[in-house]
Short mmCIF file of C-alpha atoms in Angstrom, two decimals:
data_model
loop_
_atom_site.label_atom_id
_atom_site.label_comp_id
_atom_site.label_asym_id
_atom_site.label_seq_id
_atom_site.Cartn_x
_atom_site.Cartn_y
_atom_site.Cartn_z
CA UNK A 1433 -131.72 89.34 17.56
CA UNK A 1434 -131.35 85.83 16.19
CA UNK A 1435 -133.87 83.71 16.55
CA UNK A 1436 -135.19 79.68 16.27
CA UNK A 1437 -138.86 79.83 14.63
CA UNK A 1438 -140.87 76.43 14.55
CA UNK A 1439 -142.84 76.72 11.43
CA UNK A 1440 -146.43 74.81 10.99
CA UNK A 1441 -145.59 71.86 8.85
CA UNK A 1442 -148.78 72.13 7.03
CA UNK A 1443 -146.64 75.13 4.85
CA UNK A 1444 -143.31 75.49 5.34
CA UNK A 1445 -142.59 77.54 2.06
CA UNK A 1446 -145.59 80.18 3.21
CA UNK A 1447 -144.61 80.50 6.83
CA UNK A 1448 -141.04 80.81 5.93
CA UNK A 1449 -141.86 83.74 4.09
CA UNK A 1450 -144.15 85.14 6.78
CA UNK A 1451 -141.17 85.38 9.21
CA UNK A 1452 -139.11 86.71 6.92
CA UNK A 1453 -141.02 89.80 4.85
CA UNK A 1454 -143.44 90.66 8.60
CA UNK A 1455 -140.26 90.41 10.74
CA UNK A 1456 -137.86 91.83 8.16
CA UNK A 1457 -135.63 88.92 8.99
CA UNK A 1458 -132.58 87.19 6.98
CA UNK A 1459 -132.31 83.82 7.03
CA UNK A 1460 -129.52 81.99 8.17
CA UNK A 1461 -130.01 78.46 8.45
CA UNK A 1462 -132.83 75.75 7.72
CA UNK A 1463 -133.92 72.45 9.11
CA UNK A 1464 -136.63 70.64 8.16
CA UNK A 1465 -139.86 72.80 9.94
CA UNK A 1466 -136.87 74.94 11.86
CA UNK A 1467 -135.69 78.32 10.36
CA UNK A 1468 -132.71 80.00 12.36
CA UNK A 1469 -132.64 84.17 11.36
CA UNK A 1470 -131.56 87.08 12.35
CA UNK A 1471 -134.64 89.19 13.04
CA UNK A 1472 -135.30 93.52 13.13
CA UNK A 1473 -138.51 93.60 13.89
CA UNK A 1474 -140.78 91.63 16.73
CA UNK A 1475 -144.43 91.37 16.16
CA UNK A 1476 -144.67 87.72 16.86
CA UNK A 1477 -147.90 88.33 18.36
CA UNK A 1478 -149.31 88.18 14.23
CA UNK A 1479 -147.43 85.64 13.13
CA UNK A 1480 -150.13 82.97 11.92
CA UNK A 1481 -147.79 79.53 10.37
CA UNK A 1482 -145.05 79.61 13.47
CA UNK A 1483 -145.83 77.28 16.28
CA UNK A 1484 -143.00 79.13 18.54
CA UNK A 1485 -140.40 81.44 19.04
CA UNK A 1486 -136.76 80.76 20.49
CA UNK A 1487 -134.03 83.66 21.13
CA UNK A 1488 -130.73 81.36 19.57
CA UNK A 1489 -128.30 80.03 21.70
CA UNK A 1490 -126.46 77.36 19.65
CA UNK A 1491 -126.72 74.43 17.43
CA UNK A 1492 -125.39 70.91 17.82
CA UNK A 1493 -125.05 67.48 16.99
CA UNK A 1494 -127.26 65.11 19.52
CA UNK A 1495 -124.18 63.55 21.32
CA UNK A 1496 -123.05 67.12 21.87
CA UNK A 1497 -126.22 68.30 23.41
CA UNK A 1498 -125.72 67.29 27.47
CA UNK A 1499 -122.25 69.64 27.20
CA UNK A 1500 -124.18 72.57 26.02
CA UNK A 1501 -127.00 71.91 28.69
CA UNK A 1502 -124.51 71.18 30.98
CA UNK A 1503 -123.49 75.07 30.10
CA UNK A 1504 -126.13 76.88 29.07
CA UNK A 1505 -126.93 80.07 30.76
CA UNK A 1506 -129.86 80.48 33.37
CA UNK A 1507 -131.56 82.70 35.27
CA UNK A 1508 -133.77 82.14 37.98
CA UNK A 1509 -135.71 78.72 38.04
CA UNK A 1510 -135.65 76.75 34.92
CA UNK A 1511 -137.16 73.88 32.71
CA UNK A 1512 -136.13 71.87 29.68
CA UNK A 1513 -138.69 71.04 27.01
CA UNK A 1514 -137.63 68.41 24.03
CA UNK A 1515 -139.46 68.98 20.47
CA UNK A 1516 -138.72 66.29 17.79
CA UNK A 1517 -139.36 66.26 14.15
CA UNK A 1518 -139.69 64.40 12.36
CA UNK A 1519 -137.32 61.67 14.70
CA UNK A 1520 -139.82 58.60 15.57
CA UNK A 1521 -136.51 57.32 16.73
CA UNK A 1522 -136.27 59.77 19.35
CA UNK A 1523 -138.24 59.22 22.98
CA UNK A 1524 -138.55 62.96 23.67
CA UNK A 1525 -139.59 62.63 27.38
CA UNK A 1526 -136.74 60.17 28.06
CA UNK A 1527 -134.44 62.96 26.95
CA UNK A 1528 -135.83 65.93 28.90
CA UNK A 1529 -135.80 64.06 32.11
CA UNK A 1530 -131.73 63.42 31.11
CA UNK A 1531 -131.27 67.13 30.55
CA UNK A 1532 -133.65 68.39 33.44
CA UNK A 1533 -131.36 65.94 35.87
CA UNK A 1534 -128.14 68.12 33.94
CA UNK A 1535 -129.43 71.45 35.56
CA UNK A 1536 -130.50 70.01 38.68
CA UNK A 1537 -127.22 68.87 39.47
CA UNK A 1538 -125.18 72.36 38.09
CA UNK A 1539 -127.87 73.49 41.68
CA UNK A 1540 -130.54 75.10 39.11
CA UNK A 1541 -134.08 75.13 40.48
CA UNK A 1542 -136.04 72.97 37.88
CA UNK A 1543 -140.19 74.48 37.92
CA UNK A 1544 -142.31 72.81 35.40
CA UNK A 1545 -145.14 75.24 35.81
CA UNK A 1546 -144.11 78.70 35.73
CA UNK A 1547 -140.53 78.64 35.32
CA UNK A 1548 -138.28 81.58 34.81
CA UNK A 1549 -136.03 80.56 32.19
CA UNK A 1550 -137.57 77.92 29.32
CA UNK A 1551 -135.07 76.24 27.59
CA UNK A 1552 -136.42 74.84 24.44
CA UNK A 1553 -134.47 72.26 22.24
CA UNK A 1554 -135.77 71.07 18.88
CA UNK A 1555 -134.27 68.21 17.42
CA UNK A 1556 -134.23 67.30 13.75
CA UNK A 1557 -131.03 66.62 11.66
CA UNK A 1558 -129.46 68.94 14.43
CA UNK A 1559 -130.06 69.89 17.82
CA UNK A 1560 -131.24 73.73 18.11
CA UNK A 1561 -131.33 75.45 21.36
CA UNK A 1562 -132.99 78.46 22.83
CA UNK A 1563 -134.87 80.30 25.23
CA UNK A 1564 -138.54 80.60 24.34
CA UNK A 1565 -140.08 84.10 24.01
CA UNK A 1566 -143.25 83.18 22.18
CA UNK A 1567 -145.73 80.98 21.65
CA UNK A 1568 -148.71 81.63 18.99
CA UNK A 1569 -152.04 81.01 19.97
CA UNK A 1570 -153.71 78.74 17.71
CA UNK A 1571 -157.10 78.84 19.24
CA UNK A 1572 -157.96 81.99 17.75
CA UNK A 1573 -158.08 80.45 14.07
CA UNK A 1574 -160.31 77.91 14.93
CA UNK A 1575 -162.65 80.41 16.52
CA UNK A 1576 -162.57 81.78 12.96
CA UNK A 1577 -162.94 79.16 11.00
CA UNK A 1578 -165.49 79.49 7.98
CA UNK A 1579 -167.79 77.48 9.29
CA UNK A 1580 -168.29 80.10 11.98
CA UNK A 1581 -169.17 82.60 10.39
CA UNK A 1582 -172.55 84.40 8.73
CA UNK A 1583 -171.84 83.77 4.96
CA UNK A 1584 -169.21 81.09 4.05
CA UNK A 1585 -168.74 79.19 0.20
CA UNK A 1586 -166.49 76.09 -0.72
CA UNK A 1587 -163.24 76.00 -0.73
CA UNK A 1588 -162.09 79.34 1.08
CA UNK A 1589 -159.00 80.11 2.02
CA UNK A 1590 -158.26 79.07 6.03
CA UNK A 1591 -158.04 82.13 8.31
CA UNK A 1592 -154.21 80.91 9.09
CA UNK A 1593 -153.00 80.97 5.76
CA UNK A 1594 -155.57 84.02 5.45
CA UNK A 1595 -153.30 86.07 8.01
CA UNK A 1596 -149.92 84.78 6.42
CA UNK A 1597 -150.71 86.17 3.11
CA UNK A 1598 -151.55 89.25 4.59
CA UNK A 1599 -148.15 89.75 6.87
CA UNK A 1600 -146.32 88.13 3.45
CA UNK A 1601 -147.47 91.41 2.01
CA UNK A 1602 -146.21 93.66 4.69
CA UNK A 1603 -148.29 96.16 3.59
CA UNK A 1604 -150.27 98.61 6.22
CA UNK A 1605 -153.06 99.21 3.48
CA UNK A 1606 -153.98 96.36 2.08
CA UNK A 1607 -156.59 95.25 -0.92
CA UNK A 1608 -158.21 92.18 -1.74
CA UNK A 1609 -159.48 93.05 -5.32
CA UNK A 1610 -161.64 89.67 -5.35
CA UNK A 1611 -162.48 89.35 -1.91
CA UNK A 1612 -165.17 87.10 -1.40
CA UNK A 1613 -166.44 86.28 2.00
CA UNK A 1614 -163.82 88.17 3.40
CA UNK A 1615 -161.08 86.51 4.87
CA UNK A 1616 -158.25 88.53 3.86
CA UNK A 1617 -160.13 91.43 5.02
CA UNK A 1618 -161.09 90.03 8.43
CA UNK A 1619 -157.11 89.04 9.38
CA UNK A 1620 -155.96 92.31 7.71
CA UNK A 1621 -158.97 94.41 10.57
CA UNK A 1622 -158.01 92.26 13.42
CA UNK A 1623 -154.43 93.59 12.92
CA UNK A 1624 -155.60 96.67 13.05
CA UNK A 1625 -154.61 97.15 8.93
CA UNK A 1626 -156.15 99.53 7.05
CA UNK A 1627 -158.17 97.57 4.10
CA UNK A 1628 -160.67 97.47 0.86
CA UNK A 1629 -162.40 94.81 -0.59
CA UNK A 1630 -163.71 94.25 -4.21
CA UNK A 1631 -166.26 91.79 -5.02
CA UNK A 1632 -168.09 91.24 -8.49
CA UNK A 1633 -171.15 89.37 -7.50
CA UNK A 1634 -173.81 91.73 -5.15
CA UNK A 1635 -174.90 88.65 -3.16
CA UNK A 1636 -171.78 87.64 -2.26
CA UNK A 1637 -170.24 91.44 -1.41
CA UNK A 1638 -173.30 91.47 0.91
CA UNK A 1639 -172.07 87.72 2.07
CA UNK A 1640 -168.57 89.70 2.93
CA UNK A 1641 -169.91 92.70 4.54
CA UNK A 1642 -171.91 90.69 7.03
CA UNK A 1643 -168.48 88.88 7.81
CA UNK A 1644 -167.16 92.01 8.78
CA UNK A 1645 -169.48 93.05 10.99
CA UNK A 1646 -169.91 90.02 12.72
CA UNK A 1647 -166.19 89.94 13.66
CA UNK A 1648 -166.94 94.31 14.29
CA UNK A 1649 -164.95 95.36 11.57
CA UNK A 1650 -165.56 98.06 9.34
CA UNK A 1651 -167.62 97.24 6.26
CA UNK A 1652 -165.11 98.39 3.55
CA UNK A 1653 -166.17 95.99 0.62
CA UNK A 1654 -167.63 97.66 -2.44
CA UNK A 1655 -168.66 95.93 -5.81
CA UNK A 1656 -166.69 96.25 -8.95
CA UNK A 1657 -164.62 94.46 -11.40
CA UNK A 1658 -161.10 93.57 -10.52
CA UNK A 1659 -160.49 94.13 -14.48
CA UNK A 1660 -160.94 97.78 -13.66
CA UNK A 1661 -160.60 98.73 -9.98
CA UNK A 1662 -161.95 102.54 -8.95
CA UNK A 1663 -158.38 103.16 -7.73
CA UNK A 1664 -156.38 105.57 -8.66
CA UNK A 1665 -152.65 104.40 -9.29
CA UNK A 1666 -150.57 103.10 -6.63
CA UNK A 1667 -152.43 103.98 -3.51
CA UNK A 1668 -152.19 100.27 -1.71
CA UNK A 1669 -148.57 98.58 -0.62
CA UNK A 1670 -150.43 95.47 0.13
CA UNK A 1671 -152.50 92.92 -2.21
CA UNK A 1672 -153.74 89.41 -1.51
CA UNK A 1673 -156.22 87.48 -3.19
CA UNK A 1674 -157.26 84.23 -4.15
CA UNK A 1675 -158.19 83.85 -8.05
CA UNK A 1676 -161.40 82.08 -8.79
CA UNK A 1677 -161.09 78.24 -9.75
CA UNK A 1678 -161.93 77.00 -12.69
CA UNK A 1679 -165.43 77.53 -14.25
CA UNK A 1680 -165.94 80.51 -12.10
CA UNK A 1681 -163.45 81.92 -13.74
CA UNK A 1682 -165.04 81.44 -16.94
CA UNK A 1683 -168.28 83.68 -15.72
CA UNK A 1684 -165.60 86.50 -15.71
CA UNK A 1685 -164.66 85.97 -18.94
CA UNK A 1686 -161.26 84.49 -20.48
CA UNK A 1687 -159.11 87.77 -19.63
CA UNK A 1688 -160.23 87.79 -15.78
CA UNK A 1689 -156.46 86.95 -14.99
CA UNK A 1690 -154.59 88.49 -17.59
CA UNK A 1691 -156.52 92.27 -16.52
CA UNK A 1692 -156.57 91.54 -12.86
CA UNK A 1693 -152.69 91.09 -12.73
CA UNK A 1694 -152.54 94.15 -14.71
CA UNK A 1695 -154.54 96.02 -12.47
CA UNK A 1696 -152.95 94.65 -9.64
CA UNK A 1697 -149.92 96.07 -10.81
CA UNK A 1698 -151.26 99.49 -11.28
CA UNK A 1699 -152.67 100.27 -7.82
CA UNK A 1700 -149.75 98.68 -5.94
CA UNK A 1701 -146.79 101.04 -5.04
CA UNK A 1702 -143.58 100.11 -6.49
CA UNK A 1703 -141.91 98.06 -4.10
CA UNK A 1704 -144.86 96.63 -3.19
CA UNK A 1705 -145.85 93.14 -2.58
CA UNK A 1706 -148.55 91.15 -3.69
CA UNK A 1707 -149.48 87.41 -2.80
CA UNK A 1708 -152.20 85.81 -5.16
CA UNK A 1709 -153.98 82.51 -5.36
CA UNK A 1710 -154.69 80.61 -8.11
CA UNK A 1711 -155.40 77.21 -9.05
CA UNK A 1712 -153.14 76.90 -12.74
CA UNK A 1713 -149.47 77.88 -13.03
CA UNK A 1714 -149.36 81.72 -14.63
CA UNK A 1715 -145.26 82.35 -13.98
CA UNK A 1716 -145.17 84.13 -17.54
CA UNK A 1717 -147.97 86.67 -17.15
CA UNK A 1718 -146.90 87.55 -13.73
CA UNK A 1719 -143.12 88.11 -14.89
CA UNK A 1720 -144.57 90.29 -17.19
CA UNK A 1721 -145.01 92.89 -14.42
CA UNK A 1722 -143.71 91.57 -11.05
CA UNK A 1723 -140.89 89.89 -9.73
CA UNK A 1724 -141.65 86.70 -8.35
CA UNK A 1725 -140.02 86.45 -5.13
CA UNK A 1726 -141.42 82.58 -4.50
CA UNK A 1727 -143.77 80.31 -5.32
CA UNK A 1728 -145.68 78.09 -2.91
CA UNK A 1729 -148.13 75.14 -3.48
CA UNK A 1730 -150.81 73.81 -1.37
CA UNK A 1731 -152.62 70.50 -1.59
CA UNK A 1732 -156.99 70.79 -1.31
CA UNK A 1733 -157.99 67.93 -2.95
CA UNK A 1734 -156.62 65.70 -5.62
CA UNK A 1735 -158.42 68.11 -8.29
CA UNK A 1736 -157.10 70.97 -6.96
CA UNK A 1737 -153.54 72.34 -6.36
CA UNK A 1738 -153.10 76.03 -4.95
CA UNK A 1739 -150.43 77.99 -6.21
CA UNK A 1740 -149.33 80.71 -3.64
CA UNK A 1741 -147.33 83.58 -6.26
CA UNK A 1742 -145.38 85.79 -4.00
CA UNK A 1743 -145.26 89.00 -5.97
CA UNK A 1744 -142.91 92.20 -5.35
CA UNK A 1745 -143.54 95.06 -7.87
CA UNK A 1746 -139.89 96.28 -9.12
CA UNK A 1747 -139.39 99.79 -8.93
CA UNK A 1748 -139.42 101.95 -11.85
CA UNK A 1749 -135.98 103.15 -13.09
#
């Protein structure tokens, strides 16, 4: 099925990717926060960085756009919703009255409430029009914000980007080999994802493990050294996690990266994907064992700049 997927604007290069490793999708088109694909698999209901979901009708210039409303299947009762981006120009309400008035005259039964058929059209550079099948529910991040929970530290990782990372990955075991207070983990449970958790420092493993059980998860966190995980070689086709930043990385020692990549490459199955955080560009020790698929930045601050590496492990010859 093809489909229209309005992607969060606070990271369109990460929730790009989402839709298209989770939903095995191939892109076909791009506009501005829209990305038109063709999609084989639908579990919407995890995507984390898409607003909404359209099934594809067709795509248009704005003067075009009354014709194709004007005949545009429906079934049952039907509305007309109007999303601009990034158009100031554009009076959104102004033009869903003008396209509502379009059905009601072709004798369609307009319901605002509950309607049968909801005909969504997003307008950007183009016109892109659909029926919507999903809509994500954004409360349930909020609910899960940091703040929120038991044990939290500066600087973590949201629980939306959190769960992006995570379906990035694919993966249906997945480990965070530096996992901090957990938030990797905690998506990865609620998905009902098999997962591990590695954490160096014993108060903050404890930090994690009361994370998890506050959200009634299992408590699969252990301590160790992500220099030298207790896993045997490729057992996990999922790893995420977010790098320590700057002079905690130093308490590691110098080679924290350089052996944590390494390992991360060992336990991961060929094939397998790995997303990883980190605060200073590392493109040359990560070609050194992965293919970098993309590359994705995120503004926290002005003194610090997340890199989002986006990591498939090559298959051996």
């Amino acid at each position: 099925m093809k489909g229209i997927f309005y992607l969060s604007g606070e990271n369109t290069c990460l929730a790009s990717f989402e839709v298209l490793n989770l939903l095995e999708a191939e892109e076909i088109d791009r506009d501005v926060q829209i990305l038109i694909a063709e999609f084989k698999k639908n579990c919407f209901y995890r995507l984390a960085l898409t607003h909404e979901v359209s099934k594809y009708y067709t795509t248009c210039d704005l003067d075009e756009l009354e014709d194709v409303i004007g005949e545009i299947p429906v079934k049952g009762s039907c509305c007309v919703r109007v999303v601009k981006i990034r158009r100031p120009d554009l009076n959104s309400l102004e033009l869903e009255k003008r396209l509502g008035r379009i059905l009601w005259k072709r004798g369609c039964k307009i319901d605002l409430t509950n309607p049968d058929t909801h005909i969504r059209v997003y307008v950007s550079e183009r016109c892109h029009v659909g029926y919507l099948i999903h809509v994500t529910n954004k409360k349930q991040f909020l609910e899960r914000h940091p703040n929120r929970r038991p044990f939290s530290m500066p600087c973590v990782i949201p629980p939306k980007i959190g769960r992006a990372m995570v379906n990035i990955t694919a993966g249906k075991r997945i480990l965070d080999p530096m996992c901090g207070t957990g938030t990797f983990l905690i998506e990865a449970g609620l998905m009902g994802l098999d997962f591990v958790g590695v954490e160096a420092y014993e108060r903050i493993a404890r930090g994690c493990a009361e994370n998890l059980r506050f959200f009634k998860l299992p408590v699969n966190v252990i301590m160790g050294d992500a220099r030298n995980l207790p896993f045997r070689d490729e057992v996990f086709d999922g790893i995420v996690t977010d790098f320590p930043y700057k002079r905690s990385t130093k308490l590691f020692g110098e080679n924290l990266v350089e052996k944590a990549v390494e390992e991360i490459h060992r336990v991961l199955i060929d094939g397998g994907r790995a997303v990883m955080v980190i605060n200073i560009d590392i493109d040359d020790l990560i070609k050194g064992y992965f293919e970098i698929e993309g590359k994705c930045y995120q503004r926290v601050h002005k003194n610090l700049e997340r890199r989002f590496y986006i990591c498939r492990k090559v298959k051996k010859p």
